[in-house]
Structure formats: structure tokens, C-alpha cells
mmCIF file of C-alpha atoms in Angstrom:
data_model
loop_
_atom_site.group_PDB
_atom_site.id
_atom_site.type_symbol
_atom_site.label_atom_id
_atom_site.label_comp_id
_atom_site.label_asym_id
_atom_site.label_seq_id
_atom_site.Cartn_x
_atom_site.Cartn_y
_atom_site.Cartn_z
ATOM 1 C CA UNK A 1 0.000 0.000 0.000
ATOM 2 C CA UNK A 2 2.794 2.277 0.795
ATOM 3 C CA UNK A 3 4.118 1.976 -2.465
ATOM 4 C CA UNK A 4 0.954 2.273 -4.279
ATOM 5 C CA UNK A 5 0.384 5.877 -2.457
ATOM 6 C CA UNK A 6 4.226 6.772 -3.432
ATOM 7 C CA UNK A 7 5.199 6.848 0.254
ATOM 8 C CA UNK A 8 8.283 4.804 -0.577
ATOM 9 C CA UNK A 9 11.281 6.789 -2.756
ATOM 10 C CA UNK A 10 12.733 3.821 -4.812
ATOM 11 C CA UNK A 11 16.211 4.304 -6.013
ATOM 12 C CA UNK A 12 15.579 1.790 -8.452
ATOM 13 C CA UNK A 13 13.121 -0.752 -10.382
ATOM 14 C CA UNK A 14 14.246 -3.499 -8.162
ATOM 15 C CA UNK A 15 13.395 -2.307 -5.051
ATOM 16 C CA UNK A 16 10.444 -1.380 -6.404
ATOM 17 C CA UNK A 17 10.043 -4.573 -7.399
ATOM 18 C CA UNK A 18 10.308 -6.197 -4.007
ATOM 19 C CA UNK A 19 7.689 -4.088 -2.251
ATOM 20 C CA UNK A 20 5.048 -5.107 -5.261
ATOM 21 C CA UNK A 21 5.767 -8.217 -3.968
ATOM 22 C CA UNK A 22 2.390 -8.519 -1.301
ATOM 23 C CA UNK A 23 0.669 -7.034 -4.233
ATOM 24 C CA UNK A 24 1.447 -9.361 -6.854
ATOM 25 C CA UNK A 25 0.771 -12.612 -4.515
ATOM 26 C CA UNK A 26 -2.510 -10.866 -3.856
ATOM 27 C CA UNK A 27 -3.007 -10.767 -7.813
ATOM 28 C CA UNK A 28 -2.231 -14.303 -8.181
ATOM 29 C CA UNK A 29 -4.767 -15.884 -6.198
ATOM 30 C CA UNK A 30 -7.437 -13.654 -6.653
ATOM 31 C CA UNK A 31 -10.587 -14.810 -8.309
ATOM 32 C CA UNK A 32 -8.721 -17.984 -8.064
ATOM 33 C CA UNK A 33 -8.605 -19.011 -4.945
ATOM 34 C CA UNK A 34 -12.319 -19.008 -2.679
ATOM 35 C CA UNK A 35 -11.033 -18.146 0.884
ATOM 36 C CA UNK A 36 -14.204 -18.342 1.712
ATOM 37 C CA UNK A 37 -14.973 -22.049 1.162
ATOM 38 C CA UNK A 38 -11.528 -22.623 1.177
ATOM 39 C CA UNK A 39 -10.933 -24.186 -2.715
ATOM 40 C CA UNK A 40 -9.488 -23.444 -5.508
ATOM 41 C CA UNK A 41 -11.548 -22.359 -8.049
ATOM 42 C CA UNK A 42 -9.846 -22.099 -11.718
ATOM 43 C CA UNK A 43 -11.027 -23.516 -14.444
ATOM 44 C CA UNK A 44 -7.893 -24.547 -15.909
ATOM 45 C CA UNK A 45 -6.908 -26.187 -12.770
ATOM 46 C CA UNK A 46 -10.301 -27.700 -13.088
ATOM 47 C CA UNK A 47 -9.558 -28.990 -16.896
ATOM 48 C CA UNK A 48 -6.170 -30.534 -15.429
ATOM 49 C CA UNK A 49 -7.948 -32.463 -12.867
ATOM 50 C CA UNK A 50 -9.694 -34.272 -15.307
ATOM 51 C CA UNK A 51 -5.885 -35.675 -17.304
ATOM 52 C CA UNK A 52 -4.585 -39.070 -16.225
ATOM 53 C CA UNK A 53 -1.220 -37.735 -14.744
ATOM 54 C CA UNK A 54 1.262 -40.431 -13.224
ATOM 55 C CA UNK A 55 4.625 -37.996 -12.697
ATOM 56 C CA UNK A 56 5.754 -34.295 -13.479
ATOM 57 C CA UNK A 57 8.460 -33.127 -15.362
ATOM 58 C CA UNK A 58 9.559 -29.583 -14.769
ATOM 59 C CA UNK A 59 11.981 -27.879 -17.157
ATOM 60 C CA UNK A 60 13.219 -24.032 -16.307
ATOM 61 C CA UNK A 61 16.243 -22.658 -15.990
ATOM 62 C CA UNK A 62 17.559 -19.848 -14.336
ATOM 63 C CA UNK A 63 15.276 -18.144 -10.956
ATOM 64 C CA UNK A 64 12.583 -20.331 -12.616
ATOM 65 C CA UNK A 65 14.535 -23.446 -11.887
ATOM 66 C CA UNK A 66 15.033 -22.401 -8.466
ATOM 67 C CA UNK A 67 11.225 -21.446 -7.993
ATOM 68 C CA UNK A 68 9.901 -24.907 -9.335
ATOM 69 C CA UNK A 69 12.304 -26.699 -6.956
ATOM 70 C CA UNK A 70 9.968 -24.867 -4.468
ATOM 71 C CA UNK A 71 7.133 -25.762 -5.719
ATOM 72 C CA UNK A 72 8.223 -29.369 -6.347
ATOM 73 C CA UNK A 73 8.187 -30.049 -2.796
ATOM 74 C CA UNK A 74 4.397 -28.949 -2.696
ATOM 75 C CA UNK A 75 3.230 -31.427 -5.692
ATOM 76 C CA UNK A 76 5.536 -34.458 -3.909
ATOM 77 C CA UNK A 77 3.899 -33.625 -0.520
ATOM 78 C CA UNK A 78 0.355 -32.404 -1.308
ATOM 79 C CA UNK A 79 0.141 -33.696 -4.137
ATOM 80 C CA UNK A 80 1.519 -36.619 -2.914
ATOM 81 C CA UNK A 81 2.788 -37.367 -7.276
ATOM 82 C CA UNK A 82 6.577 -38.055 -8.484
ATOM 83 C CA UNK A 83 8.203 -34.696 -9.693
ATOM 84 C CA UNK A 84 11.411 -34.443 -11.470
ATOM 85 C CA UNK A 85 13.261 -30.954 -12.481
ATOM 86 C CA UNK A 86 15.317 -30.753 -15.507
ATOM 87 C CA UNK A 87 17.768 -27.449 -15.982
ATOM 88 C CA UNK A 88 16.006 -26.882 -19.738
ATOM 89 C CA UNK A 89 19.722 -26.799 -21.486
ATOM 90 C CA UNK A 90 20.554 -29.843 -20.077
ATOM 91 C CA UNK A 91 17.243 -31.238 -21.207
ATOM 92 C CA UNK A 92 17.807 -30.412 -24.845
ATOM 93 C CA UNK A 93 21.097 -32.088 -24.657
ATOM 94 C CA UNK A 94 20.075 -35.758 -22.907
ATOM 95 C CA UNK A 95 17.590 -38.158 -24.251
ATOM 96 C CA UNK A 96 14.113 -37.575 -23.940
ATOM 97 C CA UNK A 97 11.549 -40.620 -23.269
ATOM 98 C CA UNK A 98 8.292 -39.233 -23.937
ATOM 99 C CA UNK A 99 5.268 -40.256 -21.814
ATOM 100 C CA UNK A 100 1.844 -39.589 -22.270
ATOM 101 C CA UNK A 101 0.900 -39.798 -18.433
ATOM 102 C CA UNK A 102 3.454 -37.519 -18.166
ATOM 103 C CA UNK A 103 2.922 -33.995 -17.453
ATOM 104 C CA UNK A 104 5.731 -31.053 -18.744
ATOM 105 C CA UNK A 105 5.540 -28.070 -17.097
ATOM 106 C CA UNK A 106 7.827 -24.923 -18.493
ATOM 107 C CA UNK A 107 8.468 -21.751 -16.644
ATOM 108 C CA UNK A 108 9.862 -18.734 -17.892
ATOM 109 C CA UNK A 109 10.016 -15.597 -16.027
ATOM 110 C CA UNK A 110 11.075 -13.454 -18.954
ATOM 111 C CA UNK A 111 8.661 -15.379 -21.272
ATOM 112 C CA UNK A 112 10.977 -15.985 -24.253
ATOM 113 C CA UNK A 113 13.473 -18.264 -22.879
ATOM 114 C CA UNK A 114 15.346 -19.951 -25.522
ATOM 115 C CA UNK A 115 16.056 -23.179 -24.272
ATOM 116 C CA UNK A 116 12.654 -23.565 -22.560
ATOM 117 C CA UNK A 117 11.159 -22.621 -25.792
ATOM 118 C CA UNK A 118 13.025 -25.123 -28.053
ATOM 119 C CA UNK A 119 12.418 -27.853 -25.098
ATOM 120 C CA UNK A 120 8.753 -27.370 -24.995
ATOM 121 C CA UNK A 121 9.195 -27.774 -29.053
ATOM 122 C CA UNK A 122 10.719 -31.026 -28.978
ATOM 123 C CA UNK A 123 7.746 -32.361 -26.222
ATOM 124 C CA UNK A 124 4.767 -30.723 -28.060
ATOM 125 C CA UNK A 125 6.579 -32.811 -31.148
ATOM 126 C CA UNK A 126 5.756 -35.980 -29.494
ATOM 127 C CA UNK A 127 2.523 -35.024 -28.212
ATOM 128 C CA UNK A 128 2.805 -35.229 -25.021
ATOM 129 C CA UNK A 129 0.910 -32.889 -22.307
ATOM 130 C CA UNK A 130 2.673 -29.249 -21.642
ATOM 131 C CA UNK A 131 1.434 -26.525 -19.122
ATOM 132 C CA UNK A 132 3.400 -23.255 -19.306
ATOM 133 C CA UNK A 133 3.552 -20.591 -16.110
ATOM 134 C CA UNK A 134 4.640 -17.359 -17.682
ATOM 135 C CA UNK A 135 4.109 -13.585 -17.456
ATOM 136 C CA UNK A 136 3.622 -12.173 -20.426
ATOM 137 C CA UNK A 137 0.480 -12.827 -22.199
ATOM 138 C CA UNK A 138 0.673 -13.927 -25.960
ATOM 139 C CA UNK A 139 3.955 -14.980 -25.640
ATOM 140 C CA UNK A 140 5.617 -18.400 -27.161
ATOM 141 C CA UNK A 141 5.305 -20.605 -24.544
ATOM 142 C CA UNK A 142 2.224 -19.428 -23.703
ATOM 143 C CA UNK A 143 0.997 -19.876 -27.098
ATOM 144 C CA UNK A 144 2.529 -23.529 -27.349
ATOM 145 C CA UNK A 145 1.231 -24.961 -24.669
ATOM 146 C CA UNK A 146 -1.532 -27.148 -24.281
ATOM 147 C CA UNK A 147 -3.299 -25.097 -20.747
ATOM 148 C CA UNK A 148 -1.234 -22.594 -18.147
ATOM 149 C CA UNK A 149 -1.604 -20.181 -16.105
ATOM 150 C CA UNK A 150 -0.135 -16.347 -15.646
ATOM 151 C CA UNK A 151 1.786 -15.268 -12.892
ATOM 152 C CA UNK A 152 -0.165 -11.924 -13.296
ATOM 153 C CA UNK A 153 3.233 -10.040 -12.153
ATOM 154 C CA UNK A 154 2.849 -7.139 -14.016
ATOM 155 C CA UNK A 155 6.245 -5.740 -16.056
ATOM 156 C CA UNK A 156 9.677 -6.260 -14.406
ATOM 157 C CA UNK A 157 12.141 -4.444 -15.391
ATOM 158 C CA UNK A 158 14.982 -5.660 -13.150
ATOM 159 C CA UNK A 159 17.405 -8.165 -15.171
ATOM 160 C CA UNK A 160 17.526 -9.858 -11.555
ATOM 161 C CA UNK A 161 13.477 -11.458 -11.261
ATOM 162 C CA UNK A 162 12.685 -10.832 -7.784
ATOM 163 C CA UNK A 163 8.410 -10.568 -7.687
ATOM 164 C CA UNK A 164 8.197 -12.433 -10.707
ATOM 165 C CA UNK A 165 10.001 -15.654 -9.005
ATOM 166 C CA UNK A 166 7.478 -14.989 -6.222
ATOM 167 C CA UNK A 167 4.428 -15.527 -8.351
ATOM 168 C CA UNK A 168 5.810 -18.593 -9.754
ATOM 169 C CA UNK A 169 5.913 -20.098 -6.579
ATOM 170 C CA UNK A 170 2.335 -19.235 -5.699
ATOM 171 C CA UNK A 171 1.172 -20.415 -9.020
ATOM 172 C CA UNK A 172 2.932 -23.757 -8.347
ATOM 173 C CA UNK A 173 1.455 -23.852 -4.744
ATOM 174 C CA UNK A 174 -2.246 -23.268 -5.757
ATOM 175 C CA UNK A 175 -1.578 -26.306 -8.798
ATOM 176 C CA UNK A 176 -0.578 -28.373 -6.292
ATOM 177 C CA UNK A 177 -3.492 -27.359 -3.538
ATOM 178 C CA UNK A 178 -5.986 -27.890 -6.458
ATOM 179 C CA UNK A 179 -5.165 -31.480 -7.473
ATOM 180 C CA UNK A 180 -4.545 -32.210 -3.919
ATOM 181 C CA UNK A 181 -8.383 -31.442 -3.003
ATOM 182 C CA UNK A 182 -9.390 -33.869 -6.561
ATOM 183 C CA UNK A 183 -7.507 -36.616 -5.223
ATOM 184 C CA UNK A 184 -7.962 -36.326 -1.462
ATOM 185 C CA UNK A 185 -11.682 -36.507 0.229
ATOM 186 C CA UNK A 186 -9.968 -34.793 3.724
ATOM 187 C CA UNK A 187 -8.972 -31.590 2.531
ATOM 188 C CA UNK A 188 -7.522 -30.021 6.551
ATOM 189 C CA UNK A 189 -3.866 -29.500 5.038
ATOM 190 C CA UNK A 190 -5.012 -27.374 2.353
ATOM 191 C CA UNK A 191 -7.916 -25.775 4.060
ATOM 192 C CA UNK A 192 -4.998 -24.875 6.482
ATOM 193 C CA UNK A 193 -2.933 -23.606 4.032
ATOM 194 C CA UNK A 194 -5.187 -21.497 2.694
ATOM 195 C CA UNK A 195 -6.917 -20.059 5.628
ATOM 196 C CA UNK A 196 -3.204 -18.900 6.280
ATOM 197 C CA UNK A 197 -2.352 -17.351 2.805
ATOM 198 C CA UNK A 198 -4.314 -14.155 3.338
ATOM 199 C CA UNK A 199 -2.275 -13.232 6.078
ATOM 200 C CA UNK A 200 1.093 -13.281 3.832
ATOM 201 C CA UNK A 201 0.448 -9.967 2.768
ATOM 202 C CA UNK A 202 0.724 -8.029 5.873
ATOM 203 C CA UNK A 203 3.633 -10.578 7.448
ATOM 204 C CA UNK A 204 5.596 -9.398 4.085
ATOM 205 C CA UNK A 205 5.096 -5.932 4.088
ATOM 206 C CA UNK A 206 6.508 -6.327 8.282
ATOM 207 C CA UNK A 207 9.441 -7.178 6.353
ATOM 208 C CA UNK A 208 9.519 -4.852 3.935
ATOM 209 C CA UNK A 209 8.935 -1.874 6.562
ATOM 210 C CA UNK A 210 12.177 -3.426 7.870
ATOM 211 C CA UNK A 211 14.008 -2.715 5.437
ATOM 212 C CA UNK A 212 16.434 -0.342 7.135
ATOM 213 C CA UNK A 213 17.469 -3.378 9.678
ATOM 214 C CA UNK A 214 18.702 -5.536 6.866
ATOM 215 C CA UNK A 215 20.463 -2.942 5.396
ATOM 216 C CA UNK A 216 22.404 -2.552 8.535
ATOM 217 C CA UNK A 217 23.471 -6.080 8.294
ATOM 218 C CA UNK A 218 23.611 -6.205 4.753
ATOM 219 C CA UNK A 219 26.656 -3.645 4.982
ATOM 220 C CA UNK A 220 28.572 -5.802 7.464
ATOM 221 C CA UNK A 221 28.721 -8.141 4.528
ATOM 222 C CA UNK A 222 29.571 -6.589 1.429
ATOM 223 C CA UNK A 223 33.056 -6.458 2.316
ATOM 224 C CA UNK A 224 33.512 -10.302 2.088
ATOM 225 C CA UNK A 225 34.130 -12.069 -0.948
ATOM 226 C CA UNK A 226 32.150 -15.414 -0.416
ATOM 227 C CA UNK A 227 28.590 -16.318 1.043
ATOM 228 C CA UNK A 228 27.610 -19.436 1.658
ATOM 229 C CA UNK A 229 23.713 -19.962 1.623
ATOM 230 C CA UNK A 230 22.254 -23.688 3.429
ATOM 231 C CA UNK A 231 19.037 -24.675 4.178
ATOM 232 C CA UNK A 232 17.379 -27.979 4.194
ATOM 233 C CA UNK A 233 14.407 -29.496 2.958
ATOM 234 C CA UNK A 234 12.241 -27.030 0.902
ATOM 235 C CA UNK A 235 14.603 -24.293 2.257
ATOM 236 C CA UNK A 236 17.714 -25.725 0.343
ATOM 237 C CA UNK A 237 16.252 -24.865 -3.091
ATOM 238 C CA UNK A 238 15.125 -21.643 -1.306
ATOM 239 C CA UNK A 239 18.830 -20.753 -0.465
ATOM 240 C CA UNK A 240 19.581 -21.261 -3.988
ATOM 241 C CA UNK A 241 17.170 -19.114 -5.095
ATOM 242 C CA UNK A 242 18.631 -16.432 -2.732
ATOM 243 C CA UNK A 243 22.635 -17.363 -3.611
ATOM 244 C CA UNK A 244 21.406 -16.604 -7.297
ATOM 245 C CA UNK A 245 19.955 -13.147 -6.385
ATOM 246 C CA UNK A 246 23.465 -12.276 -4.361
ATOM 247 C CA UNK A 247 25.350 -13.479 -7.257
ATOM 248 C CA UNK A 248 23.143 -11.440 -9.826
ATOM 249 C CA UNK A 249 22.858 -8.206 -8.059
ATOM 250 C CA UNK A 250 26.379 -8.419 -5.924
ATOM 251 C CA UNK A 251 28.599 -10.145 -8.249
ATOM 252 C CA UNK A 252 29.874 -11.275 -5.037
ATOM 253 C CA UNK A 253 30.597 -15.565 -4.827
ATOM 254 C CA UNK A 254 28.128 -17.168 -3.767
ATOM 255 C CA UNK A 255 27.257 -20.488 -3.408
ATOM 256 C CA UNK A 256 24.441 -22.871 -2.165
ATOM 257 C CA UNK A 257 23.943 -26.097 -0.210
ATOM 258 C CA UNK A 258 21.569 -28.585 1.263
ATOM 259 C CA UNK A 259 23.143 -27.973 4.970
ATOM 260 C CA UNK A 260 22.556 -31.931 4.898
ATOM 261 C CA UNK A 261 26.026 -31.758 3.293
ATOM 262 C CA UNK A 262 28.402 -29.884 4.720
ATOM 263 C CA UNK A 263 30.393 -32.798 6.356
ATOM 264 C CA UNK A 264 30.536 -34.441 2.571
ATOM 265 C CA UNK A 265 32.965 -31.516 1.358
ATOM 266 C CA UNK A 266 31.581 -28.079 1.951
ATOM 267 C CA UNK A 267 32.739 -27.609 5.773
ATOM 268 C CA UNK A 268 36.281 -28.089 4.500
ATOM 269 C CA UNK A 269 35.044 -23.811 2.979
ATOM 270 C CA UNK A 270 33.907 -22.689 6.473
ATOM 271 C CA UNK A 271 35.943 -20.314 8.468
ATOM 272 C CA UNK A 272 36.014 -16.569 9.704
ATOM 273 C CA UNK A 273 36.357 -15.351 5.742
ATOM 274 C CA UNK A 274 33.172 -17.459 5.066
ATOM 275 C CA UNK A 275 30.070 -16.299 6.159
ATOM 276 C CA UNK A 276 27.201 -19.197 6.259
ATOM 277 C CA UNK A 277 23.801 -17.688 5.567
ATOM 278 C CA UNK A 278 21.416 -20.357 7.426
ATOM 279 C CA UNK A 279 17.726 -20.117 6.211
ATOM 280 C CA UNK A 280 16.387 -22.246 9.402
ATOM 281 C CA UNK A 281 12.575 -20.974 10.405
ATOM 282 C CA UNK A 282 10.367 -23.183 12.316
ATOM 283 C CA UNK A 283 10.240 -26.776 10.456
ATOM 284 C CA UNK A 284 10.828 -30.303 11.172
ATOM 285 C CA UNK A 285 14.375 -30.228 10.873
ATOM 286 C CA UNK A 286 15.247 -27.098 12.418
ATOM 287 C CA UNK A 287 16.999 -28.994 15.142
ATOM 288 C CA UNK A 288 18.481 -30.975 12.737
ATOM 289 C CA UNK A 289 20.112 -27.428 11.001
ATOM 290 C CA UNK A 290 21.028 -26.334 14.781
ATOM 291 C CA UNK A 291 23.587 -28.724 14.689
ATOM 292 C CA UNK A 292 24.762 -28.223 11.632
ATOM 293 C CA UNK A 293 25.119 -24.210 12.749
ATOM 294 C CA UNK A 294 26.489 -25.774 16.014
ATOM 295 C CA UNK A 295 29.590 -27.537 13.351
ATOM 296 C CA UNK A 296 29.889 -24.129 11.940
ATOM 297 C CA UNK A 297 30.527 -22.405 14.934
ATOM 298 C CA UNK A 298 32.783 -24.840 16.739
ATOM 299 C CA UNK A 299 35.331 -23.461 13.341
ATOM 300 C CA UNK A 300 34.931 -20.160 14.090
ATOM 301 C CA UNK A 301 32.823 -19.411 11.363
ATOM 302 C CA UNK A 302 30.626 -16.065 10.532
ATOM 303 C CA UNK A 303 26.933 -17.006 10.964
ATOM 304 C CA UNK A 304 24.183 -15.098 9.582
ATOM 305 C CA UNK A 305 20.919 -17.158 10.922
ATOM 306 C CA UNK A 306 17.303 -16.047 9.348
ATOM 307 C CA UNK A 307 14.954 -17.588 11.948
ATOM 308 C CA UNK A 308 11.158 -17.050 12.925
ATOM 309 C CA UNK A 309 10.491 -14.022 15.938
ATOM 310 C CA UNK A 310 10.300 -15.187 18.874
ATOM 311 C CA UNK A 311 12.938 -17.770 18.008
ATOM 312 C CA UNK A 312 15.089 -18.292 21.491
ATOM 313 C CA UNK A 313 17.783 -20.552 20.159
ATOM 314 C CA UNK A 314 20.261 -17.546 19.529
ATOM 315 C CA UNK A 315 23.654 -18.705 21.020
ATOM 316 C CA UNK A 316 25.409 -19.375 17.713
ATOM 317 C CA UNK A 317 24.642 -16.959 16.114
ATOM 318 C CA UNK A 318 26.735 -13.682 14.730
ATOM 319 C CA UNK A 319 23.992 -11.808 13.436
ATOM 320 C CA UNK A 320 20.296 -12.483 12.659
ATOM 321 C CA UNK A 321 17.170 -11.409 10.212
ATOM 322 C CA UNK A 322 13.858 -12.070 11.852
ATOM 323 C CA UNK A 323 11.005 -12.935 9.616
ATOM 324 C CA UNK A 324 7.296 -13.546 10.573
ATOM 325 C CA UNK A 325 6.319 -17.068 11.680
ATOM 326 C CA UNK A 326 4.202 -19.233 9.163
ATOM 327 C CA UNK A 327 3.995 -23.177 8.217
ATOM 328 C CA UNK A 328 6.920 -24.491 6.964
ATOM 329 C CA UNK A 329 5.199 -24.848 2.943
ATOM 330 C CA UNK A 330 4.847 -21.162 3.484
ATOM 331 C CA UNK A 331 7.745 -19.989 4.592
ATOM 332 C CA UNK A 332 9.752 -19.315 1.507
ATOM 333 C CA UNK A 333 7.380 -16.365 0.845
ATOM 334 C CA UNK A 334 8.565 -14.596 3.770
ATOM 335 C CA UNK A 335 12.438 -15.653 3.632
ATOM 336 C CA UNK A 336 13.005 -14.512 -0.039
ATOM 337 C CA UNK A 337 11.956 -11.410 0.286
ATOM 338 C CA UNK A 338 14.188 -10.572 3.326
ATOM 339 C CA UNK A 339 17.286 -12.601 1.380
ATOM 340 C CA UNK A 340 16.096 -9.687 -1.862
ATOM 341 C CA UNK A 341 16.422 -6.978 0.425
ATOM 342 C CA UNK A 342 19.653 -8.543 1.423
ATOM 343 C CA UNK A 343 21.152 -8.725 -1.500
ATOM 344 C CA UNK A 344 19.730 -5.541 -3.100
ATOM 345 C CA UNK A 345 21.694 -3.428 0.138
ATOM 346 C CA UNK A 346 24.889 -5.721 -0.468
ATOM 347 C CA UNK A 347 24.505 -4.026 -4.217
ATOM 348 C CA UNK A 348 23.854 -0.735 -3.098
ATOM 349 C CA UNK A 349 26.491 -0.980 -0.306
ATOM 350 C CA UNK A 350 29.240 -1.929 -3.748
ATOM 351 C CA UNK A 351 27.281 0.321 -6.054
ATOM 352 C CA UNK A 352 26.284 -1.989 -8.529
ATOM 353 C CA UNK A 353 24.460 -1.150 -11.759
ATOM 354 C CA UNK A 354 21.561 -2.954 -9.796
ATOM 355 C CA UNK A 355 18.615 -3.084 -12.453
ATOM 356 C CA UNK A 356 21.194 -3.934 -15.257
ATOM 357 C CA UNK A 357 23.932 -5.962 -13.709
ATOM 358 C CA UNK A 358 26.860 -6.544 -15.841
ATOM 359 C CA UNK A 359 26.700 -9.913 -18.173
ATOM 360 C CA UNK A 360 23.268 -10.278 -18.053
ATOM 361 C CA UNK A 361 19.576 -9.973 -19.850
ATOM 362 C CA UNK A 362 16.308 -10.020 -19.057
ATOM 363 C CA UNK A 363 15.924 -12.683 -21.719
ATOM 364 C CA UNK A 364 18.095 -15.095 -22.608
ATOM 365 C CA UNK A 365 16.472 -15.372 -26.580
ATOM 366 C CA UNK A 366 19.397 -17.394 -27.752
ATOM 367 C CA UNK A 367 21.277 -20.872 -26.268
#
């Protein structure tokens, strides 16, 4: 709302295309969610119900990769189906069994991705079933694929997709809440997720109002040369998702694990020089993470913890970003945008060319 009345001064698109982010999920599930009765109502979701599906195959690249990862974990778990991901460059260069129970799902977050675009081509070729999730209406893989959905993000104009990746998420989420009530005649899970989603809005916009806190840590930060970013379970691909964004908007190294395995290779990285970003809210293996922290901190090592509030397990830590508690399937909408805002002050704090960084476009139109 703030940024709607023009209470916020944005420096740049980015930024301004963080705080949409409350607005946009709010565009995504209206009309197609009923919070009211608590379903989904869509009719394409309602046309998908009705396809013999056995498995999912995902192809994206890029944040899109990152964001179906997500999302995979809701259509394994709610959805209770066999999802596989596939980087779309690497699908174009393995061998491709086509199955007609199959269903291909393609993301693009700057709608003319090449590779997606030529994989979605070589499915649609052996008619099999594809569903796109894109932005941009009338655009290729919209227009080649058999049903989709937009993400209803409006323009971004920031190389680096921030709200867009969002959407994608929430898109993936409702797909998987949707089948899950066809399949399923006890419907408490996603009743319960959905009696929570309307709250989102104002638990993201608490982070976005503290935006002047993360900058303050952001700046202790951007004088190191490598982050590390771990998380486990639905947070790991969430961590990649926000090691991407430093890497984009920093150009500072960055890299991501499942904090699973750091004793297979990564803890030999740790040390003062080496700051470990933990993503580790309220979940069933947050204990499990704590002692993965606790192996961190027994080297000496920098860590930066994102828990819940009211979180009292603080003894390892060197600094920490607070976010709003929620379930565990919901809390990569609140974590992201805190590890944007991260990332975007790291940026500022170098002075980055922040909407434009160097190397990179919007869309990637050729492999």
C-alpha cells in the first residue's frame, strides 16, 4: 500500500520490485482461490484435474529453476505425485523418453526463454501434455502450450526477477493445492494452508517496513568475498534461489547447499572469511540445522541465521534477520523477500548497476 500511495522513494526498479511483492501474490490468487470455502476455483486447474497424470516433469532454468524446486516439494507432498526438475539446457542435450501420463511443465520468467522454448518444441513434437507458467500474455510458450496459467506479475524491469520468481511459486502452490483437493476426500492440510495465505500480505510488508534493519546487516557483509547460503528441505532450493539473487545483483561468490552436506565436502570452505547464511525458520528439521550451525561455529565461522520471531535458540549466532512465523510450505514467501532486500543493500552498499547488472539480460532469446 505504501508503495501504491508513493510513500516509498525507490532508487531503483528493483526495489520497487520487491515491495510489489504482497501485491502481486494478492493478484495471483485472486478470483482464483475461494477463501471463503476454502478451494481453488480455476477452471484450468479444473480442466487438469480431469488428465490421467502419473509424474511431473519440470523444465526451467535460471530463478525459474530455483522457484519450481519450491514448488516441487508442494506437488511431492500435497500432491503426494513423483516430480522431477530438468535445468532446460541440459534437457535439450540428454535423451528424452516421452510419456503420455506424463505432465511437462515450463516456466519462464522473462517469457521468451530460448532453451525452454526449443524444449517445450521437442515435447509438443511428441505429443505429449505441456502446461506453461509465464508472465507475459501472448507470448511463445504461452501460445505452445496445451493449458497454463499467468503469474499476473505485471512488467519487471529488473534483469535480476525478484516478484516475478514470487508468483511462480504461488502459481505452483495453488496447482498443487488444487489437485490435492481432486484426489484427497480430507482436505484439513489445504484448508490450512489457505486459511493462512491471506495473512502473507501483511507478514511481508513487516518485512519490507524493515528494510532499514537488513540494510544494517547487509553492509557488514559486502566487504567479504564469499557467502555461503544452506538450508534444508524445501529451504535448500530456497537458499539457492537467494545465492542466485546475491550473485546477480552483488557479483559477489556465492554459493548454495543442502546444509545436509556440509560434512561431505563443503565444511572443508567454512571459516572466519566465510560467512554461512542459514535459512532455518520453524520446520521439522530445524533442530536438525542447529547442529549443523552448532559444526559451523565450533570453526569459528561467521553465521548469519534467518529464523522465525520469537525464536530463542540464539547462542550461535553472529547476526540475525527475523522474519514472521508461518507453516513451513509457506515460509519461503517470507524468507526470499528478506534474502532480496539482502542482496539488493549488499549491491547498493558496492554500487552496482543494480537493475542492469553486468553480463546479463532479461531474456536469454538465444542458447
Amino acid at each position: 500500500k505504501a508503495a501504491e500511495e508513493g510513500i516509498w522513494n525507490f532508487s531503483t526498479y528493483t526495489e520497487k520490485e520487491i515491495f510489489d511483492i504482497p501485491q502481486v501474490i494478492e493478484n495471483v490468487f485472486s478470483g482464483r482461490i475461494d477463501f471463503e470455502s476454502k478451494t481453488i476455483k480455476n477452471e484450468t486447474l479444473q480442466e487438469l484435474q480431469n488428465h490421467d497424470i502419473e509424474k511431473i516433469e519440470i523444465i526451467a532454468s535460471g530463478t525459474s529453476y530455483y522457484a519450481w524446486y519450491i514448488g516441487s516439494y508442494y506437488l511431492k507432498e500435497l500432491w503426494n505425485i513423483p516430480t522431477n526438475i530438468t535445468i532446460s539446457s541440459e534437457f535439450l542435450s540428454d535423451t528424452f523418453f516421452p510419456d503420455k501420463k506424463t505432465l511437462y511443465v515450463f516456466l519462464s520468467q522473462s517469457w521468451e526463454t530460448a532453451d525452454v522454448r526449443e524444449s517445450l518444441k521437442i515435447v509438443k513434437e511428441h505429443g505429449c501434455l505441456t502446461f506453461g507458467i509465464v508472465n507475459v500474455v501472448g507470448s511463445t510458450i504461452a501460445r505452445l502450450t496445451d493449458m497454463g496459467l499467468y503469474s499476473h506479475a505485471w512488467v519487471e524491469i529488473g534483469v535480476a526477477s525478484t516478484k516475478n520468481a514470487i508468483a511462480q511459486i504461488a502459481i505452483i502452490l495453488m496447482m498443487a493445492l488444487a489437485l490435492w483437493q481432486k484426489r484427497w476426500l480430507q482436505h484439513s492440510i489445504s484448508r490450512g494452508i489457505i486459511e493462512e495465505i491471506p495473512a502473507l500480505w501483511d507478514k511481508i510488508n513487516k518485512i519490507l517496513l524493515n528494510t532499514h534493519k537488513i540494510e544494517k546487516i547487509a553492509k557488514e557483509y559486502a566487504g567479504f568475498k564469499s557467502l555461503f547460503y544452506l538450508g534444508r528441505n524445501i529451504l535448500y532450493p530456497t537458499s539457492g534461489e537467494a545465492s542466485l539473487k546475491c550473485k546477480e545483483l552483488s557479483y559477489i561468490h556465492s554459493e548454495s547447499y543442502s546444509a545436509w552436506e556440509l560434512k561431505h565436502g563443503p565444511l572443508a570452505l567454512v571459516g572466519e572469511d566465510f560467512p554461512c547464511i542459514f535459512l532455518n525458520t520453524k520446520s521439522k528439521f530445524y533442530h536438525k540445522t542447529i547442529s549443523n550451525i552448532q559444526e559451523v561455529k565450533a570453526r569459528k565461522g561467521n553465521i548469519l541465521w534467518v529464523i522465525s520471531e520469537g525464536d530463542t535458540e540464539r547462542e550461535y549466532y553472529t547476526n540475525i534477520i527475523e522474519v514472521p512465523e508461518t507453516s513451513e510450505y509457506l515460509s519461503p514467501f517470507v524468507i526470499l523477500p528478506a534474502m532480496y532486500l539482502f542482496a539488493y543493500h549488499i549491491s547498493q552498499e558496492l554500487w552496482r548497476e543494480i537493475d542492469k547488472p553486468r553480463n546479463l539480460a532479461k531474456s536469454v532469446t538465444v542458447e
